[in-house]
CSV table of C-alpha atoms in Angstrom, one decimal:
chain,number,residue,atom,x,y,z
E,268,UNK,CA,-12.7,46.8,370.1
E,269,UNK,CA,-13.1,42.8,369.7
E,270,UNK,CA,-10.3,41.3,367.6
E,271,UNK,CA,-9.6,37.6,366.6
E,272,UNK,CA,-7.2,37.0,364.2
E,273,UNK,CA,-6.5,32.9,363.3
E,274,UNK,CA,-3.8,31.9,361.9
E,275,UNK,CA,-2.2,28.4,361.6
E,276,UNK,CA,-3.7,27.4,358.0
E,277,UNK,CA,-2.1,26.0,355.0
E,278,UNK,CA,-2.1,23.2,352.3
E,279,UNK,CA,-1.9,19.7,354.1
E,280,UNK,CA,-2.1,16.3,352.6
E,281,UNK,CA,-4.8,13.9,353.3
E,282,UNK,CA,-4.1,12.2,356.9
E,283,UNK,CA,-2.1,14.8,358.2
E,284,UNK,CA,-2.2,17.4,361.3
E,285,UNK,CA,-3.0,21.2,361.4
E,286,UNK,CA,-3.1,23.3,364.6
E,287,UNK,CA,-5.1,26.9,364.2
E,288,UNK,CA,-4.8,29.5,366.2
E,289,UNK,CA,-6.7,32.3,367.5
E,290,UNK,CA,-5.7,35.3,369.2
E,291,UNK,CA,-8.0,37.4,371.2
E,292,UNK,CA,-8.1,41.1,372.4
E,293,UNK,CA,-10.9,43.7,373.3
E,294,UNK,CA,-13.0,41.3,375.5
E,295,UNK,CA,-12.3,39.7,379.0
E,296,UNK,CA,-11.3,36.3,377.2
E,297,UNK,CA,-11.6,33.9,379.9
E,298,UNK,CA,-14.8,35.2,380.6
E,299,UNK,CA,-15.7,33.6,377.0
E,300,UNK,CA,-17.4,30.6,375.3
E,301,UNK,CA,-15.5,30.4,371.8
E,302,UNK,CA,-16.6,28.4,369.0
E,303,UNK,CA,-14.7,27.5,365.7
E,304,UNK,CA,-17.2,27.7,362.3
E,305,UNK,CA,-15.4,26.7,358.8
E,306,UNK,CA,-16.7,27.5,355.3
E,307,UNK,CA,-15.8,24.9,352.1
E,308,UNK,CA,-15.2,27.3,349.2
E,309,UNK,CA,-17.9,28.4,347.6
E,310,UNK,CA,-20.4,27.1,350.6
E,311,UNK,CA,-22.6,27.8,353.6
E,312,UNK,CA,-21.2,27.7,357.1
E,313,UNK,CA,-20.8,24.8,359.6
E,314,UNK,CA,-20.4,25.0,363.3
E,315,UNK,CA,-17.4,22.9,363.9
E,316,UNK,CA,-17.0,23.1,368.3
E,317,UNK,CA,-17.1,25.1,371.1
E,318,UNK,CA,-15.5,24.8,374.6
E,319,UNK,CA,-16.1,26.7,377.7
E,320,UNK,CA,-14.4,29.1,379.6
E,321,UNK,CA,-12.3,26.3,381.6
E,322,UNK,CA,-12.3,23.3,379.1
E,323,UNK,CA,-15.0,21.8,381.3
E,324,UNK,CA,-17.3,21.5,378.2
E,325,UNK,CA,-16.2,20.7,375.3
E,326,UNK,CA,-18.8,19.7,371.5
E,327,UNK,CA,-18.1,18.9,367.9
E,328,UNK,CA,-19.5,18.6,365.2
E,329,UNK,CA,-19.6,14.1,364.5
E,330,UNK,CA,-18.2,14.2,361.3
E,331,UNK,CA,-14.8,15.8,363.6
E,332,UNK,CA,-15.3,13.9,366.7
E,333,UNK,CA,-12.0,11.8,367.7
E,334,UNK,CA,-10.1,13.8,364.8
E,335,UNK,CA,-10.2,17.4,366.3
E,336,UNK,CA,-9.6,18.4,369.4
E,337,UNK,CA,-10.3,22.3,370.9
E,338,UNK,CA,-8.3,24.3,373.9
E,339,UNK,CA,-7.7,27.1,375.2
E,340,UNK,CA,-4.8,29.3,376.8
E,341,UNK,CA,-6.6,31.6,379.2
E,342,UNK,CA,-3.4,33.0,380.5
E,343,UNK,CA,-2.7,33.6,376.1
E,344,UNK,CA,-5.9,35.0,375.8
E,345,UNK,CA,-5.9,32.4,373.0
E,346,UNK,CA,-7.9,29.5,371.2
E,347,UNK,CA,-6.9,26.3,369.1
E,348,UNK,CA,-7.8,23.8,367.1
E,349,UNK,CA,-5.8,20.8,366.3
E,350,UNK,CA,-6.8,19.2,363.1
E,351,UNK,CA,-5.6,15.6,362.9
E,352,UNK,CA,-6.3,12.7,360.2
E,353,UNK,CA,-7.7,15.6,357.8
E,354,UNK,CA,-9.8,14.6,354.6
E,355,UNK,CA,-10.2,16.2,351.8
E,356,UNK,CA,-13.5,17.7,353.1
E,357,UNK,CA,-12.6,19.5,355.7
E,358,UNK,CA,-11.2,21.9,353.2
E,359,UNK,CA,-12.5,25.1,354.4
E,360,UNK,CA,-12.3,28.6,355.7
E,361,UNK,CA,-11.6,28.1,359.9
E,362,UNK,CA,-13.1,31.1,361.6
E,363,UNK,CA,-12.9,31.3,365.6
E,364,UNK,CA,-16.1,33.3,366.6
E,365,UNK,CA,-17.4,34.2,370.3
E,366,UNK,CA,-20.2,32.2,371.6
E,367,UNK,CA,-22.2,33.6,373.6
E,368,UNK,CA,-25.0,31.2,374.5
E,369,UNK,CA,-24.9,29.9,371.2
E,370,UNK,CA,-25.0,33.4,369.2
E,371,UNK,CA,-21.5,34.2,367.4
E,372,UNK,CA,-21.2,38.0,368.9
E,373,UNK,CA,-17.8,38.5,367.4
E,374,UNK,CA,-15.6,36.4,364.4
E,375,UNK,CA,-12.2,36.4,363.0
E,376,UNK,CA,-11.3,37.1,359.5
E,377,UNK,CA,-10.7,33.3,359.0
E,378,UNK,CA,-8.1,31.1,358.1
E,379,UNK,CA,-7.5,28.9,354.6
E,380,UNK,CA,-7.2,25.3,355.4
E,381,UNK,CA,-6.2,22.8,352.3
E,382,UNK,CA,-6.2,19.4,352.3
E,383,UNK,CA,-4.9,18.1,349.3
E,384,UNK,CA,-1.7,16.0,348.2
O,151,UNK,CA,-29.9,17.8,364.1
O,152,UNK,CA,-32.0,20.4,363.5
O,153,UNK,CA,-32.0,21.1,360.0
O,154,UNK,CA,-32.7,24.3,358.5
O,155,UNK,CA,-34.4,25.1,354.8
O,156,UNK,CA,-33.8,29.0,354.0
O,157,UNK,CA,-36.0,30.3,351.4
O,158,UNK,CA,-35.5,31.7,348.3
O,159,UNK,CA,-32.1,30.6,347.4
O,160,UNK,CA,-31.3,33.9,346.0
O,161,UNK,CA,-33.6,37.1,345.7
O,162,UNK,CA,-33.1,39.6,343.1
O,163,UNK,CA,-34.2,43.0,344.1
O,164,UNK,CA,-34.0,46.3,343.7
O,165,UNK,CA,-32.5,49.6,346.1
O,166,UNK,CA,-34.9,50.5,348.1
O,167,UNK,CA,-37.3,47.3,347.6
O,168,UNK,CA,-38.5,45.0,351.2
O,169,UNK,CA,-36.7,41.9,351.4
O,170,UNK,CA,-38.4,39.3,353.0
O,171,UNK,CA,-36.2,36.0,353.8
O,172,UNK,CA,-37.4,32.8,355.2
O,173,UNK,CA,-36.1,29.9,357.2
O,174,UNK,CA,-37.8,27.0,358.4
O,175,UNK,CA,-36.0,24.4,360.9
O,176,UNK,CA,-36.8,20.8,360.8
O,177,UNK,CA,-38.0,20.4,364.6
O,178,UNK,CA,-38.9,23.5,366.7
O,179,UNK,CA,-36.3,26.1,368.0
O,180,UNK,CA,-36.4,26.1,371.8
O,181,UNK,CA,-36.5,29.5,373.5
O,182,UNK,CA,-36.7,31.2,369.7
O,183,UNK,CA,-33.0,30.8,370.3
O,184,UNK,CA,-32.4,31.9,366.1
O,185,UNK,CA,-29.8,34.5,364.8
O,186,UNK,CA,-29.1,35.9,361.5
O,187,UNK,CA,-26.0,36.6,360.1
O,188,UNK,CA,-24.9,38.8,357.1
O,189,UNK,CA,-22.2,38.1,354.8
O,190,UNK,CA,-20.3,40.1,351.9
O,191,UNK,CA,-17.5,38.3,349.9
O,192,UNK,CA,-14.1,37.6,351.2
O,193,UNK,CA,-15.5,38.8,354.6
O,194,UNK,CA,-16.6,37.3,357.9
O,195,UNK,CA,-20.1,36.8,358.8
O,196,UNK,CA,-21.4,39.7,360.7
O,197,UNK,CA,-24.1,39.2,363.6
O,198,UNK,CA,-27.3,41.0,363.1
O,199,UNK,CA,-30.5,39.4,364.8
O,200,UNK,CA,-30.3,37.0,368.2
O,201,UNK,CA,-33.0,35.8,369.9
O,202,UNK,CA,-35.4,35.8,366.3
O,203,UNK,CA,-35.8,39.5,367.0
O,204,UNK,CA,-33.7,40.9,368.7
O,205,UNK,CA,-30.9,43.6,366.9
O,206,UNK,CA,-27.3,43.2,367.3
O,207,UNK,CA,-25.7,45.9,368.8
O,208,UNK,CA,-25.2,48.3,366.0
O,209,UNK,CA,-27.3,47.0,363.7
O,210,UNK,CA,-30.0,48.9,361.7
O,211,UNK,CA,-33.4,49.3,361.9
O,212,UNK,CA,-34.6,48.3,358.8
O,213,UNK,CA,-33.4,44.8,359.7
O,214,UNK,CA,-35.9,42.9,361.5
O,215,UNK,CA,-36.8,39.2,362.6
O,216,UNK,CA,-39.7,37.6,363.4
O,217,UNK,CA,-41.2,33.9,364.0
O,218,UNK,CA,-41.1,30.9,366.2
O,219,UNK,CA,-41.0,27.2,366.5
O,220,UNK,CA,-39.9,25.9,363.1
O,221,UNK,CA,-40.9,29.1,361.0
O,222,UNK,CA,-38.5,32.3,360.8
O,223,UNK,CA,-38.8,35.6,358.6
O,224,UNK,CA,-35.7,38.0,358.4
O,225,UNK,CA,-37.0,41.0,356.9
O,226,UNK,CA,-34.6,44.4,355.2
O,227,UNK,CA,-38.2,47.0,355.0
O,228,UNK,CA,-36.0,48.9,352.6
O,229,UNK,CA,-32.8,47.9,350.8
O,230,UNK,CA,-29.6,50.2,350.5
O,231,UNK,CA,-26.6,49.4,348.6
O,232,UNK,CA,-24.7,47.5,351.2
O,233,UNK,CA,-27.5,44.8,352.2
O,234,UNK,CA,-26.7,43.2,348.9
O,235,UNK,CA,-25.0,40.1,350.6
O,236,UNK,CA,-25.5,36.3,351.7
O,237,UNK,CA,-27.9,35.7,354.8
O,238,UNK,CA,-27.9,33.0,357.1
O,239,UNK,CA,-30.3,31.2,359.9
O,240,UNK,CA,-28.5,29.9,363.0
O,241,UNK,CA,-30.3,28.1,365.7
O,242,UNK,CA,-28.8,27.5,369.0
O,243,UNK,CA,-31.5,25.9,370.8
O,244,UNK,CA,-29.4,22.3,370.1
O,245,UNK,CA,-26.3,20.9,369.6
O,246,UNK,CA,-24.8,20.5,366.9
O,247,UNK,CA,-25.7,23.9,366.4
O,248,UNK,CA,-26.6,24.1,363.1
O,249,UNK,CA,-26.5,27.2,359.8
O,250,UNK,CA,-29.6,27.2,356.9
O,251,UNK,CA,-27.7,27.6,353.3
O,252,UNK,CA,-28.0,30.5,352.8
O,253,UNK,CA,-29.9,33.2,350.5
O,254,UNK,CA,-28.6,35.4,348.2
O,255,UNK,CA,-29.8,39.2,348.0
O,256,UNK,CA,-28.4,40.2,344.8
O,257,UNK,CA,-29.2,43.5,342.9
O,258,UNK,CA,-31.7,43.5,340.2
């Protein structure tokens, strides 16, 4: 069975730094696109970025670009995201999600990220 | 980006009524690469059509999609209790790959 559980998330103020994690069982992981996806409270989803199996490829979103930065632990069978500079806006559910050429298979229960001071 | 509209916001129906959901992308989906996702509250989205009609695996079949190039349809031919839920379009024919709002299925 595919399992991804984040954690990581909290309340941060504005400008500061956040690192999720996601663990991974179930599924040959480095075998695996992953993507992270976030949810604002009470809204739609928004595909944040995705990396390859290697780190060879790596997107974002532009509103994230140069702020947040994705990797991956093969060896951990685990993803992250490192949140820097955060706004207010980026306030959101972080889910990590399978990609498989561009469809999310599989997704995490998701983690709360706050940004507030 | 390609932008997607999904139509109605919200749809009130009843057990056992079709559903029929639309979502229409702002430039044309490559290789009909559109998903739909299900989602219940305080839960993950859930996979259910890749491909604009293809099934996820486990997935029934009273859930179909159809379309292509910037016009989509997810249809339910009959609802049961636990369809009532938020659906989303996904298209991943482009970077950034980009989500339609959202519709509502809510019980009538």
């Amino acid at each position: 069975e595919v399992q991804l559980v984040e954690s990581g998330g909290g309340l941060v103020q504005p400008g500061g730094s956040l690192r999720l994690s996601c663990a991974a069982s179930g599924f040959t992981f480095r075998n695996s696109w992953m993507t992270w996806v976030r949810q604002a409270p009470g809204k739609g989803l928004e595909w944040v970025a995705n990396i390859n199996q290697y780190e060879g490829e790596k997107y974002f979103l532009d509103s994230v670009k140069g702020r947040f930065t994705i990797s991956r632990d093969n060896a951990k069978n685990s993803l992250y995201l490192q949140m820097n500079s955060l706004r207010a806006e980026d306030t959101a559910v972080y889910y990590c999600a399978t990609d498989t050429r561009g469809v999310f298979d599989y997704w995490g229960q998701g983690s709360l990220v706050t940004v507030s001071s | 980006e390609n932008v997607l509209t999904q139509s109605p916001g919200t749809l009130a129906l009843s057990p056992g009524a079709r559903a029929t959901l639309s979502c229409r992308a702002s430039q044309s989906v490559s290789g009909r690469y559109l998903a739909w996702y299900q989602q219940k509250p305080g839960q993950a989205p859930r996979l259910l059509i890749y491909g604009a009609s293809s099934r996820a695996t486990g997935i029934p079949d009273r859930f179909s999609g159809s379309g292509s190039g910037t016009d989509f349809t997810l249809t339910i031919s009959r609802l049961e209790p636990e369809d009532f839920a938020v659906y989303y379009c996904q298209q991943y024919g482009s970077l950034p790959r980009t989500f339609g709002q959202g519709t509502k299925v809510e019980i009538k």
